[in-house]
mmCIF file of C-alpha atoms in Angstrom:
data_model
loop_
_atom_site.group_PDB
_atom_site.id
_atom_site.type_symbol
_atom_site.label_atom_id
_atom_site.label_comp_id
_atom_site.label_asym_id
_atom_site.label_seq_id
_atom_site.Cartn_x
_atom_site.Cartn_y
_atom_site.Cartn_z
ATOM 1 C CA UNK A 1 155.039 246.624 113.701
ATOM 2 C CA UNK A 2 151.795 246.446 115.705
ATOM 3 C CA UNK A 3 152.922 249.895 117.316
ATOM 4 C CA UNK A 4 153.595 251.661 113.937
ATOM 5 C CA UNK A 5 149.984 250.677 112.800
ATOM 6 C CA UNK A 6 148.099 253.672 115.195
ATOM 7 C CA UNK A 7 150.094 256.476 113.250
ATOM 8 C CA UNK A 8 149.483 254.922 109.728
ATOM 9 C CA UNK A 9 146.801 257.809 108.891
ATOM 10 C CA UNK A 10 149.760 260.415 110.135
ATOM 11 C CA UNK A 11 152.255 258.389 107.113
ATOM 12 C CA UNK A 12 149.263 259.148 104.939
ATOM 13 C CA UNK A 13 148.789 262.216 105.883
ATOM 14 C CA UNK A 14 152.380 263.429 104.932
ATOM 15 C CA UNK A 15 152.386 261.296 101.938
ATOM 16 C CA UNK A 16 149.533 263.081 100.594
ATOM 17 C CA UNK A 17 150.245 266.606 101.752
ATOM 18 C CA UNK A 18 152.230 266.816 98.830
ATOM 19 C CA UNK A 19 149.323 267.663 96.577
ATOM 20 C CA UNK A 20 147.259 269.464 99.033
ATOM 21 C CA UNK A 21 147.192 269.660 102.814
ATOM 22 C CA UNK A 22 143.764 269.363 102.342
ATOM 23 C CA UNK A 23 143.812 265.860 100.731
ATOM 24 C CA UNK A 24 146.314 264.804 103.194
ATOM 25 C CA UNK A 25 143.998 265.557 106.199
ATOM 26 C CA UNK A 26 141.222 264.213 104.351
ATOM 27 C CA UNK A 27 143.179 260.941 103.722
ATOM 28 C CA UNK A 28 144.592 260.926 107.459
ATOM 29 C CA UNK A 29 141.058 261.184 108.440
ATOM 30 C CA UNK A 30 139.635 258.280 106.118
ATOM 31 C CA UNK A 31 142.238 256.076 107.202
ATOM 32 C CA UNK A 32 141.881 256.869 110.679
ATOM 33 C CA UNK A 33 138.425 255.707 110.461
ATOM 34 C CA UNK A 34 139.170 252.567 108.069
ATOM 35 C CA UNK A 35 141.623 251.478 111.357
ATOM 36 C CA UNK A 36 138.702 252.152 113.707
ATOM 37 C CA UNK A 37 136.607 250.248 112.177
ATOM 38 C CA UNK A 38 138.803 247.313 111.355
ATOM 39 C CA UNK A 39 139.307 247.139 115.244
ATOM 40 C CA UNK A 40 135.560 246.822 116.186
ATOM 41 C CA UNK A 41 135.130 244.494 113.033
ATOM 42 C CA UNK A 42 137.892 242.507 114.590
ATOM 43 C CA UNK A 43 136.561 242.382 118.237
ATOM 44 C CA UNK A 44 138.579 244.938 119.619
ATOM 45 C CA UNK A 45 137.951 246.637 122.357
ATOM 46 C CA UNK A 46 137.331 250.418 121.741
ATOM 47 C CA UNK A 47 138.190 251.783 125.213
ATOM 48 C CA UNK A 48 141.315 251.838 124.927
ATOM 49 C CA UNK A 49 141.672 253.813 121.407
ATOM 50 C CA UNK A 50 142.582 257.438 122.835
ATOM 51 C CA UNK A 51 145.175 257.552 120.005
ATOM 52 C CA UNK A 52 142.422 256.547 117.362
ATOM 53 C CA UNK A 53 140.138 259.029 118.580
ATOM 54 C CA UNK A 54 142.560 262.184 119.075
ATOM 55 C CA UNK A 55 143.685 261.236 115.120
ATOM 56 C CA UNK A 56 140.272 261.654 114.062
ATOM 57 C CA UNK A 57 139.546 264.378 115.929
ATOM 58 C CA UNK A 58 142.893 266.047 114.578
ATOM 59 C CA UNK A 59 141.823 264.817 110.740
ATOM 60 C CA UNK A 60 138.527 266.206 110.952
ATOM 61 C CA UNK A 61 139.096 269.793 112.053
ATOM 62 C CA UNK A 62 142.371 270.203 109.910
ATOM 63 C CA UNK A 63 140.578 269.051 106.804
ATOM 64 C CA UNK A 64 137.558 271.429 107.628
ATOM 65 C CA UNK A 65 139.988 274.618 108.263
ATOM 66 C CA UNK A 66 142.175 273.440 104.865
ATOM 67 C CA UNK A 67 139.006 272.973 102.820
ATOM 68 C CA UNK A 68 137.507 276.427 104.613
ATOM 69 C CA UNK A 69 140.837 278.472 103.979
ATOM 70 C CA UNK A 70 143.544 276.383 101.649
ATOM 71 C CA UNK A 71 145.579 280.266 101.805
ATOM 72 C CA UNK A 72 145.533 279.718 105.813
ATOM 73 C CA UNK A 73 149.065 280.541 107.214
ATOM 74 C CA UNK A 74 149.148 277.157 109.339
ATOM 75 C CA UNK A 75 149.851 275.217 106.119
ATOM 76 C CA UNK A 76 153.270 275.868 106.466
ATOM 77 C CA UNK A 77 153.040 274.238 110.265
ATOM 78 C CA UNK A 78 151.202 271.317 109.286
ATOM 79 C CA UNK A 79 154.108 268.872 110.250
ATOM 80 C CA UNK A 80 154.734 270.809 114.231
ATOM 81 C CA UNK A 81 150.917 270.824 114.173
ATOM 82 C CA UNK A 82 150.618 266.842 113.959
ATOM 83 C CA UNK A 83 153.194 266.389 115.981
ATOM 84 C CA UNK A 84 152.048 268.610 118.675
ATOM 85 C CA UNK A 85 148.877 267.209 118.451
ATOM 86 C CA UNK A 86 150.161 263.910 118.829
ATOM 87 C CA UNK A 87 152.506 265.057 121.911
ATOM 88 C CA UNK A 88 149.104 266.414 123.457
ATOM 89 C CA UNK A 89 147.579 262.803 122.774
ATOM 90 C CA UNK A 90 150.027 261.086 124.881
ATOM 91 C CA UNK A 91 150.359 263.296 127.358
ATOM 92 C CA UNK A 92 146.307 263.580 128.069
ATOM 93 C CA UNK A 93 146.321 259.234 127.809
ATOM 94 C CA UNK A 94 149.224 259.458 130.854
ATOM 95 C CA UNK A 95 147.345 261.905 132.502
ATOM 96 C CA UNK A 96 143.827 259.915 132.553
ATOM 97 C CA UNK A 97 146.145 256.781 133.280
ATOM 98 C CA UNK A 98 145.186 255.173 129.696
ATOM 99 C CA UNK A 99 148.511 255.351 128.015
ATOM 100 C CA UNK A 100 147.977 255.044 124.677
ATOM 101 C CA UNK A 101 150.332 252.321 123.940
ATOM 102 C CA UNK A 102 148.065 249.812 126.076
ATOM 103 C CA UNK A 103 145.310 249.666 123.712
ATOM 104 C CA UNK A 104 148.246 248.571 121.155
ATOM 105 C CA UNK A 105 150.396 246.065 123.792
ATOM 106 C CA UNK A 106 146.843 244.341 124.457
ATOM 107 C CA UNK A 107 146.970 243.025 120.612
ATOM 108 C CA UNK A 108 150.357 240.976 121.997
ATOM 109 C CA UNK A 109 150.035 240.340 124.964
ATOM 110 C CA UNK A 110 148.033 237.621 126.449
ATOM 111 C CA UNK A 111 145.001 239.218 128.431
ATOM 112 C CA UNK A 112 146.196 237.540 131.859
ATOM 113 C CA UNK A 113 148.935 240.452 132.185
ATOM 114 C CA UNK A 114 146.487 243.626 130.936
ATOM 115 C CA UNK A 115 145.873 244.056 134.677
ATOM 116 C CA UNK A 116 149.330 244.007 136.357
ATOM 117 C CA UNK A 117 150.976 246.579 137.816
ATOM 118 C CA UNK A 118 154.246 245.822 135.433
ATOM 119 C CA UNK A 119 152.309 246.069 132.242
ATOM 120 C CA UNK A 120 150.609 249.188 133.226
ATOM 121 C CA UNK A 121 154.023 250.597 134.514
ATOM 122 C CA UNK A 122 155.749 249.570 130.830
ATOM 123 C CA UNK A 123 152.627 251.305 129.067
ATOM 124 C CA UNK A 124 153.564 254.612 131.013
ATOM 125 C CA UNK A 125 157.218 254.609 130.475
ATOM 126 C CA UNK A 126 156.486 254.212 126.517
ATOM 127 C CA UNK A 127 154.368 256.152 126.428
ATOM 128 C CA UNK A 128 155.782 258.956 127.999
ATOM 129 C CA UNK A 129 158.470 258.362 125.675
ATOM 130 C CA UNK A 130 156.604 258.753 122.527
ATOM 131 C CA UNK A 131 155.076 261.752 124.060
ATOM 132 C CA UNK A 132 158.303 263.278 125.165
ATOM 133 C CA UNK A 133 159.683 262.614 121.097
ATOM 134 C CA UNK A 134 156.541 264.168 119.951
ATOM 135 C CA UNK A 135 156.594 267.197 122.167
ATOM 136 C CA UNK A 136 160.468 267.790 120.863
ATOM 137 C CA UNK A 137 159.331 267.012 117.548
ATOM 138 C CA UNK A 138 157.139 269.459 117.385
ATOM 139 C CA UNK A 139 158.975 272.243 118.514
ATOM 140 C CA UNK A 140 161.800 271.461 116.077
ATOM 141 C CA UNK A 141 159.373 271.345 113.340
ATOM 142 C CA UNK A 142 158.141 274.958 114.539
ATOM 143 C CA UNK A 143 161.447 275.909 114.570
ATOM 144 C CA UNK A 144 162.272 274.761 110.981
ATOM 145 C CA UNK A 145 159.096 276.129 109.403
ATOM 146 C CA UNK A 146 159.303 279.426 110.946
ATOM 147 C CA UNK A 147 163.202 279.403 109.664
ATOM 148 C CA UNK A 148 161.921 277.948 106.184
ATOM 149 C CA UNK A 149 164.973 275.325 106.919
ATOM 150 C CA UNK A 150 165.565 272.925 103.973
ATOM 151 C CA UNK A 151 162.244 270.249 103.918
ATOM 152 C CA UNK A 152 165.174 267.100 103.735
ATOM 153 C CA UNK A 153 165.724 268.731 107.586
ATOM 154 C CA UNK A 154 161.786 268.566 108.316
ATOM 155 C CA UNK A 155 161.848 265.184 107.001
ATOM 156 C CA UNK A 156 164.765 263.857 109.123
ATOM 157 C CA UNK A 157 163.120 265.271 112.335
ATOM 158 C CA UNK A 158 159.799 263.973 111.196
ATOM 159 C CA UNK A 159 161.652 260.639 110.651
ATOM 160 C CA UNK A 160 163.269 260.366 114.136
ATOM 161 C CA UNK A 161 160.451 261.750 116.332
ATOM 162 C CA UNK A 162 159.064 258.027 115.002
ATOM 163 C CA UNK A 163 162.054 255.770 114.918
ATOM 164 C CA UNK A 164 164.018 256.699 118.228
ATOM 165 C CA UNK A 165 160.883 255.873 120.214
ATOM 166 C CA UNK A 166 159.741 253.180 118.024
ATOM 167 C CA UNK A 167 163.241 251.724 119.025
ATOM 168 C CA UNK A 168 162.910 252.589 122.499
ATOM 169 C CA UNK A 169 159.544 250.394 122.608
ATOM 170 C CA UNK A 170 161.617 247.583 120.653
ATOM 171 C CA UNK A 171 163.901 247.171 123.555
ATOM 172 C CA UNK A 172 162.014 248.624 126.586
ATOM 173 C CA UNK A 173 159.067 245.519 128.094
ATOM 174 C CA UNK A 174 161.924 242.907 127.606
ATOM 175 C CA UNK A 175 164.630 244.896 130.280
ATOM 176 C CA UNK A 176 161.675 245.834 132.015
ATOM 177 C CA UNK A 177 160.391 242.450 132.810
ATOM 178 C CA UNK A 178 163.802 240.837 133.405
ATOM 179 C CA UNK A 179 164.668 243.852 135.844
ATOM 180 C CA UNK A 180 161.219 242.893 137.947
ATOM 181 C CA UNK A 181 162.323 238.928 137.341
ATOM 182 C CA UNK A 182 165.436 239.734 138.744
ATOM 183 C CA UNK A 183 164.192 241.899 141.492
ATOM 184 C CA UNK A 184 161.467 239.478 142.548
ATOM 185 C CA UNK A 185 163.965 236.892 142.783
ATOM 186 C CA UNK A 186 166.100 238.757 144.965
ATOM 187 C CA UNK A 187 162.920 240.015 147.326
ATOM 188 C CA UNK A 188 161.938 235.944 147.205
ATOM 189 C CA UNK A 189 165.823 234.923 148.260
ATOM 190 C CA UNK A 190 165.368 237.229 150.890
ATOM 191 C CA UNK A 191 161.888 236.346 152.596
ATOM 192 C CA UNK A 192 162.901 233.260 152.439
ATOM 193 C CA UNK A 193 166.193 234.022 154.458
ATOM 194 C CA UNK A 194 163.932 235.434 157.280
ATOM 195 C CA UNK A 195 161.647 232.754 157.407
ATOM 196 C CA UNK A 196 164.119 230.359 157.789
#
């Protein structure tokens, strides 16, 4: 649950769309913020928060184009746009080797393993899995706005550019840290073979 709480201003953002893209980008934007500042209230480290601050960013210059020109043609792209912008999120964290996903593991994991190389290496492989759903996401969603497909369609890709990674990060750190158990094991059983 801790993972789905970074793209709670995105829910809110489609939620409020309905009525007006620009309410839903100035509600994305407020509750970005909200989480923000919960985390600092809460003594949370804020260098970590690439997601947090890419939302915001995202929030603030949609809502200023929606409010400048409601008419504007990207309306209809609002749901590729979010996920694209998303996709370029996780990418960029990868890239500056802050995958976004650590700033949200660090709320469960104790801070003794923040500085391994497994926990870094399980932040990378999730996240490049959310970004790699994103980026797909988002071209599907381009695809089905420029179409005008049905919005039940937009909704169902919308729905599992969240859930298939969401599952993926369900089931990923645990096989992850029994492969290394089992691996370290193995490279223990076998120093101790040549030492003996």
């Amino acid at each position: 649950m801790n993972y789905l709480r970074g793209f709670i201003p995105w829910l809110v953002f489609a939620g409020v769309s309905s009525i007006g893209w620009q309410w839903g980008a100035l509600a994305g934007l407020a509750s970005a913020v909200a989480l923000l500042i919960a985390d600092r209230a809460g003594g949370l480290s804020l260098d970590l928060r690439l997601l947090e601050y890419g939302t915001i960013v995202f929030f603030a210059a949609l809502g200023l184009l929606a409010f400048i020109r409601p008419d504007s043609g990207l309306k209809m792209y609002g749901s590729a746009l979010s996920m694209g912008w998303l996709a370029l999120i996780a990418w960029v964290s990868i890239a500056v080797r802050r995958p976004f996903t650590m700033g949200i593991a660090r709320r469960m994991a104790p801070p003794e393993v923040w500085h391994t190389p497994l926990f870094r290496h399980i932040n990378v492989v999730l996240t490049a899995a959310w970004a790699l759903s994103f980026t797909l996401t988002a071209l599907a969603q381009t695809a089905a706005s420029a179409y005008g497909w049905h919005v039940a369609f937009s909704i169902a890709l919308q729905l599992a550019g969240f859930i298939l990674p969401a599952r993926f990060t369900a089931s990923y750190p645990e096989r992850a840290r029994a492969r290394f158990m089992e691996t370290s094991g193995a490279r223990a059983d076998i120093q101790g073979g040549l030492t003996s």
